[in-house]
């Protein structure tokens, strides 16, 4: 199978939509087949996020320490289960968020309905649950008379402890650091309360983020890749992953160049071709970052050793006196920067069957919990939102959105920022405007003129990302994926900010302006 770099996946490419028809047509005709959907057809064929109704009961002692949590979820599957069971399972895995709860009872049901087919969408159930958990913490803090930061501090997971399912969790947990960063964020010092003209009320809210990476303990999760010197002197990085707009190609160049010491321009990613690349697993579940980093880190030493050995023979020098640098081979410990041999010259001087290469294969790291599905590797964060609620229309504007993240070293700052900021803006739509409404089994919106995606005018005036990049010394897992981290806590942060502004929590998203106006009338009564 061969694919082309594309964008706008967010889980939608995980599902079978038009692929079976295309495959059958190609097999029957022996010809290449293209199917181009118009917007209305795409709306019908594309999968949507699983709508969930979450009922949560939480108990704490007088000091605000959590004692018990009961969670019941019913999720809308649409006409087919698709990936709905996995989405529901992931939601329940995150049922306690990043908090310690001694007694937990959780249950979930997936309902077949006449609604559209649902399945994978950025967050994969974790952000629906984060909405419930983080808003519940704020409600509990108000009921117990405890500050929202303090109630979280008293209940945060301790690094090195097991997850609420009993599974091992990877090191480098940075929840306390994320909470500390959230508490010190300058957003709290900005104006709150009624606006100058009295038409809006401004509130601030926050939420913690705890996002698993990988498919979990139960599904097969193979990974791997290879490095090789091509005949034209480019260092090819072969991954069986797809560029879906997440910055894969840039990250591959950064990881390989960093591991070898060559330049990014020396690296040519080879992706999206199952015949030309090793098995790398799926381009899903925030797993690509680990796969890209680990292949580069593990394959680079042997590949570099073979490159230097081949160059040493041609240059009549000891391999140990040479080093890789942007463009080719240099003398180790020399400050001149002069190339002794370019990569192209090295490739041209070697027989095609002696061009250096190194491959690696492995299983994506898994936890030790096998009674259900659970992740080992997590990324962490805290999101803060400042909103203005119109007392006239009930509309909500997000003025500021600050995201604190802890996902290990960045492979590429621009790609990292794109994921966090892009996820943040996508979260605005999920929270405030996007609703794939149906009537009699049909979508009411067949185009984007009635399906309200956030645009540039809806972007917060202040959109900031603060990244903590360190890892524990004994952490072997490298950078974490952030594809889902950027959206995970946006909804509860906005909803908690709305509650700060008007004194009541919306229980349904997208937030309905009519509900906001009703809440304002109730508070004024």
Short mmCIF file of C-alpha atoms in Angstrom, two decimals, residues 103 306 373 375 418 494:
data_model
loop_
_atom_site.label_atom_id
_atom_site.label_comp_id
_atom_site.label_asym_id
_atom_site.label_seq_id
_atom_site.Cartn_x
_atom_site.Cartn_y
_atom_site.Cartn_z
CA UNK A 103 -12.18 3.10 45.84
CA UNK A 306 29.46 1.32 9.43
CA UNK A 373 -6.30 -2.53 28.36
CA UNK A 375 -1.13 2.29 28.91
CA UNK A 418 1.68 22.88 15.98
CA UNK A 494 -13.18 26.40 29.38
#
